[in-house]
Amino acid sequence: MTPPYRCALIGFGTIASAVHGILSQEPSGSPDLHWGALVRPSSTRARPPAAITVFDTPEALLAWKPDLVIEAAGQTAVRTLAPAILEAGVNMIITSAGALADPDLYQRLDQAARQGKSRIIIPSGAVGTLDYLNALQGTQNVHVVYESRKPVAAWRQELITLGHDPDALTGPLQLFEGYASEAALRYPQNLNVAATLALAGMGMQATRVRVVADPGLAENQHRIQVNSPIGTLDALFQNTPAANNPKTSAIVAHSVAQAVRRQFSHFTIG
């Protein structure tokens, strides 16, 4: 690949628009990028700016020959679009990591990437510690617990579905406790972190997850506890929610932007 690189977004919502904004304001010396975006013709979201080439079909996007595709449109987009993109030999950043809690889809994407000699990139997203968990792979007796604790605004619809009045909640309410495999599929818009941690570390069936709606919080809290024969980890991340979507953290777009930089850099750390 030689610059300028072609970088395509799937979706143009909170994360995708923020990633484009971050990288479009980079100083000289940063990746030279030409942007495209695949958006639904019927989408009610704001259309991408004129500087972005807009595609209405995945076939049109692939005909543009992108060097990198960034999925930021949800788990359905991963299921329906990722296999063809990977088979076409295009590296892909997947932000909706929860989709990979489905073992059949995981295998399908792995096979597609092998066939296309492409790569699946899962960004760190809202948390750190992925390198630590990754280093523990192959170690026995590793225990991983992840707690997601977010303000009520992030869980409003889920609380209503469960029969709770979000505005009447006076204290923390645990919504879920179980394994990452179930958590990521049950809450596809809120728990991509659970899947990311499981993929980096011990797997979907060995990563415990707790989900709490807390009316006393203004930030999205992520606590990760790891115990193993070679060490312990207790990390707490307190992230500002994204301005247009309380379910996600503002830091996520910056993490994705950094993943893009790494793809086109000759020098990486971590």
Coordinates of C-alpha atoms in Angstrom, one line a residue:
M1 CA 0.0 0.0 0.0
T2 CA 1.1 3.5 -0.8
P3 CA -0.4 6.8 0.4
P4 CA -2.9 8.2 0.1
Y5 CA -4.7 5.3 1.7
R6 CA -8.3 4.6 1.1
C7 CA -10.2 4.2 4.4
A8 CA -13.9 3.2 4.3
L9 CA -16.4 3.6 7.2
I10 CA -19.5 1.3 7.6
G11 CA -22.1 3.6 9.1
F12 CA -21.7 7.3 10.0
G13 CA -23.1 7.5 13.5
T14 CA -21.5 8.5 16.7
I15 CA -18.3 6.5 16.5
A16 CA -17.7 6.7 12.7
S17 CA -18.2 10.5 12.5
A18 CA -15.9 11.1 15.5
V19 CA -13.2 8.9 14.0
H20 CA -13.3 10.8 10.8
G21 CA -13.2 14.1 12.6
I22 CA -10.2 13.1 14.7
L23 CA -8.1 11.8 11.8
S24 CA -9.2 14.6 9.4
Q25 CA -7.7 17.1 11.8
E26 CA -4.3 15.3 12.2
P27 CA -1.1 17.3 11.6
S28 CA 1.2 16.6 8.7
G29 CA 3.1 13.4 9.2
S30 CA -0.1 11.5 10.0
P31 CA -1.6 9.0 7.6
D32 CA -2.7 10.5 4.3
L33 CA -6.3 9.2 4.0
H34 CA -9.0 9.4 1.4
W35 CA -12.4 8.6 3.0
G36 CA -15.4 6.6 1.9
A37 CA -18.6 5.5 3.8
L38 CA -21.2 2.9 3.3
V39 CA -24.5 4.2 4.6
R40 CA -28.1 3.0 4.1
P41 CA -30.0 5.2 1.6
S42 CA -32.9 5.2 4.1
S43 CA -30.8 6.2 7.1
T44 CA -32.2 9.0 9.2
R45 CA -28.7 10.0 10.4
A46 CA -26.8 13.0 9.0
R47 CA -25.2 12.2 5.7
P48 CA -21.4 12.3 5.6
P49 CA -19.7 15.5 4.5
A50 CA -19.0 16.1 0.8
A51 CA -15.3 15.2 1.2
I52 CA -16.3 11.6 1.9
T53 CA -17.2 9.3 -1.0
V54 CA -20.6 7.8 -0.2
F55 CA -21.6 4.2 -1.2
D56 CA -25.1 2.7 -1.1
T57 CA -24.0 -0.9 -1.6
P58 CA -21.2 -3.1 -0.3
E59 CA -20.3 -3.9 -3.9
A60 CA -19.7 -0.3 -4.7
L61 CA -17.6 0.1 -1.6
L62 CA -15.4 -2.9 -2.6
A63 CA -15.1 -1.6 -6.2
W64 CA -13.5 1.6 -4.7
K65 CA -10.7 -0.8 -3.5
P66 CA -10.3 0.4 0.1
D67 CA -7.1 -0.3 2.0
L68 CA -9.0 -0.5 5.3
V69 CA -12.6 -0.8 6.4
I70 CA -13.9 0.3 9.8
E71 CA -17.2 -1.2 10.9
A72 CA -19.1 1.1 13.2
A73 CA -22.7 0.1 12.5
G74 CA -23.6 -2.7 14.9
Q75 CA -23.5 -6.5 15.1
T76 CA -25.8 -6.9 12.1
A77 CA -23.3 -5.1 9.9
V78 CA -20.6 -7.5 11.0
R79 CA -22.7 -10.5 10.2
T80 CA -23.8 -9.4 6.8
L81 CA -20.9 -7.4 5.5
A82 CA -17.7 -8.6 7.1
P83 CA -17.3 -12.0 5.3
A84 CA -17.2 -10.5 1.8
I85 CA -14.9 -7.6 2.8
L86 CA -12.4 -10.0 4.4
E87 CA -12.6 -12.5 1.5
A88 CA -11.8 -9.6 -0.8
G89 CA -8.5 -9.2 1.0
V90 CA -9.3 -6.0 2.9
N91 CA -8.3 -5.5 6.5
M92 CA -11.2 -4.7 8.8
I93 CA -11.5 -2.9 12.1
I94 CA -14.6 -4.3 14.0
T95 CA -16.0 -2.1 16.7
S96 CA -19.0 -4.3 17.4
A97 CA -16.9 -7.0 18.9
G98 CA -19.9 -8.5 20.7
A99 CA -20.9 -10.1 17.3
L100 CA -17.9 -12.4 17.7
A101 CA -19.5 -14.0 20.8
D102 CA -21.4 -16.1 18.2
P103 CA -19.0 -19.0 17.6
D104 CA -20.4 -19.7 14.2
L105 CA -19.8 -16.2 13.0
Y106 CA -16.3 -16.1 14.6
Q107 CA -15.4 -19.2 12.6
R108 CA -16.9 -17.8 9.4
L109 CA -14.9 -14.5 9.7
D110 CA -11.7 -16.4 10.6
Q111 CA -12.2 -18.5 7.5
A112 CA -12.9 -15.4 5.4
A113 CA -9.8 -13.7 6.6
R114 CA -7.7 -16.7 5.9
Q115 CA -9.1 -17.0 2.4
G116 CA -8.6 -13.3 1.6
K117 CA -5.2 -13.1 3.5
S118 CA -6.7 -10.2 5.4
R119 CA -6.8 -9.2 9.1
I120 CA -9.5 -8.7 11.7
I121 CA -8.6 -5.9 14.0
I122 CA -10.5 -5.4 17.3
P123 CA -9.6 -2.0 18.9
S124 CA -9.2 -1.6 22.7
G125 CA -12.2 0.6 22.7
A126 CA -13.3 1.8 26.1
V127 CA -10.6 0.0 28.2
G128 CA -6.9 -0.9 28.4
T129 CA -5.4 -4.1 29.8
L130 CA -5.8 -6.1 26.6
D131 CA -2.1 -6.7 26.3
Y132 CA -2.0 -8.1 29.9
L133 CA -4.9 -10.5 29.2
N134 CA -3.3 -11.5 25.9
A135 CA -0.1 -12.3 27.6
L136 CA -1.9 -14.7 30.0
Q137 CA -3.2 -16.9 27.2
G138 CA -2.0 -20.4 27.8
T139 CA -1.7 -19.9 31.6
Q140 CA -3.9 -22.1 33.8
N141 CA -6.2 -21.0 36.6
V142 CA -6.8 -17.5 35.4
H143 CA -10.0 -15.8 36.7
V144 CA -11.4 -12.7 34.9
V145 CA -14.3 -10.6 36.1
Y146 CA -15.5 -7.6 34.3
E147 CA -18.1 -5.2 35.7
S148 CA -19.8 -2.6 33.5
R149 CA -21.4 0.2 35.6
K150 CA -23.1 2.9 33.6
P151 CA -25.6 5.8 34.3
V152 CA -29.3 5.1 33.8
A153 CA -29.3 7.0 30.5
A154 CA -27.2 4.2 29.0
W155 CA -29.8 1.6 30.0
R156 CA -33.1 3.5 29.7
Q157 CA -34.7 1.2 27.1
E158 CA -33.5 -2.0 28.7
L159 CA -34.8 -0.8 32.1
I160 CA -38.2 -0.1 30.6
T161 CA -38.3 -3.5 28.9
L162 CA -37.6 -5.1 32.3
G163 CA -40.5 -3.2 33.9
H164 CA -38.4 -0.5 35.7
D165 CA -39.1 3.2 35.7
P166 CA -35.6 4.7 34.8
D167 CA -36.5 8.0 36.4
A168 CA -37.6 6.3 39.7
L169 CA -34.4 4.3 40.2
T170 CA -32.8 5.4 43.5
G171 CA -29.8 3.0 43.7
P172 CA -27.6 0.7 41.7
L173 CA -29.5 -2.1 40.0
Q174 CA -27.8 -5.3 38.7
L175 CA -29.1 -6.2 35.3
F176 CA -27.0 -9.2 34.5
E177 CA -24.4 -11.6 35.8
G178 CA -23.0 -14.4 33.7
Y179 CA -20.5 -15.1 31.0
A180 CA -19.3 -12.8 28.3
S181 CA -20.8 -15.1 25.6
E182 CA -24.3 -14.3 26.8
A183 CA -23.7 -10.7 27.9
A184 CA -22.4 -9.5 24.5
L185 CA -25.3 -11.0 22.6
R186 CA -27.9 -9.9 25.1
Y187 CA -26.8 -6.3 25.2
P188 CA -25.2 -5.7 21.7
Q189 CA -25.1 -1.9 22.1
N190 CA -23.6 -1.8 25.5
L191 CA -21.2 -4.7 26.1
N192 CA -18.7 -4.9 23.3
V193 CA -16.1 -4.5 26.0
A194 CA -17.0 -7.8 27.5
A195 CA -16.4 -9.6 24.2
T196 CA -13.2 -7.7 23.6
L197 CA -11.8 -8.7 27.0
A198 CA -12.8 -12.3 26.4
L199 CA -11.2 -12.4 22.9
A200 CA -8.0 -11.0 24.3
G201 CA -7.8 -13.3 27.2
M202 CA -9.5 -16.5 28.4
G203 CA -12.4 -16.8 26.1
M204 CA -16.2 -16.2 26.2
Q205 CA -17.0 -19.0 28.6
A206 CA -14.2 -18.1 31.1
T207 CA -14.9 -14.3 31.4
R208 CA -17.4 -13.4 34.1
V209 CA -19.5 -10.3 33.5
R210 CA -21.7 -8.1 35.8
V211 CA -23.9 -5.3 34.4
V212 CA -25.1 -2.5 36.7
A213 CA -27.3 0.5 36.0
D214 CA -26.3 3.2 38.6
P215 CA -28.3 6.5 38.9
G216 CA -25.4 7.9 41.0
L217 CA -22.9 7.9 38.1
A218 CA -22.2 10.5 35.4
E219 CA -19.5 8.4 33.7
N220 CA -19.3 4.9 32.2
Q221 CA -17.3 2.7 34.6
H222 CA -15.4 -0.4 33.6
R223 CA -13.7 -2.5 36.3
I224 CA -11.5 -5.5 35.3
Q225 CA -10.2 -7.9 37.9
V226 CA -7.8 -10.7 37.0
N227 CA -6.3 -13.3 39.3
S228 CA -3.7 -15.8 38.0
P229 CA -0.7 -17.8 39.3
I230 CA 1.6 -15.1 37.8
G231 CA 0.0 -12.0 39.1
T232 CA -3.2 -10.0 39.7
L233 CA -4.8 -7.0 38.0
D234 CA -7.4 -4.6 39.3
A235 CA -8.2 -1.8 36.8
L236 CA -10.9 0.9 36.9
F237 CA -11.7 3.0 33.9
Q238 CA -14.1 6.0 34.2
N239 CA -15.0 7.3 30.8
T240 CA -17.0 10.3 29.7
P241 CA -20.0 9.1 27.7
A242 CA -20.1 10.1 24.0
A243 CA -22.1 13.3 23.5
N244 CA -24.7 11.7 21.1
N245 CA -24.8 8.2 22.6
P246 CA -24.6 7.5 26.3
K247 CA -24.2 3.8 25.6
T248 CA -20.7 4.3 24.4
S249 CA -17.7 6.2 25.7
A250 CA -16.0 9.2 24.0
I251 CA -12.6 7.4 24.3
V252 CA -13.8 4.7 21.9
A253 CA -13.5 6.9 18.8
H254 CA -10.0 7.8 19.8
S255 CA -9.1 4.1 20.3
V256 CA -10.4 3.4 16.8
A257 CA -8.5 6.3 15.4
Q258 CA -5.3 5.0 16.9
A259 CA -6.0 1.6 15.4
V260 CA -6.2 3.3 12.0
R261 CA -2.8 5.0 12.6
R262 CA -1.2 1.7 13.6
Q263 CA -2.3 0.1 10.3
F264 CA -0.4 2.7 8.3
S265 CA 2.6 3.2 10.6
H266 CA 6.0 1.7 10.4
F267 CA 6.5 2.1 14.2
T268 CA 4.1 0.7 16.8
I269 CA 4.2 0.3 20.5
G270 CA 2.3 -2.5 22.5

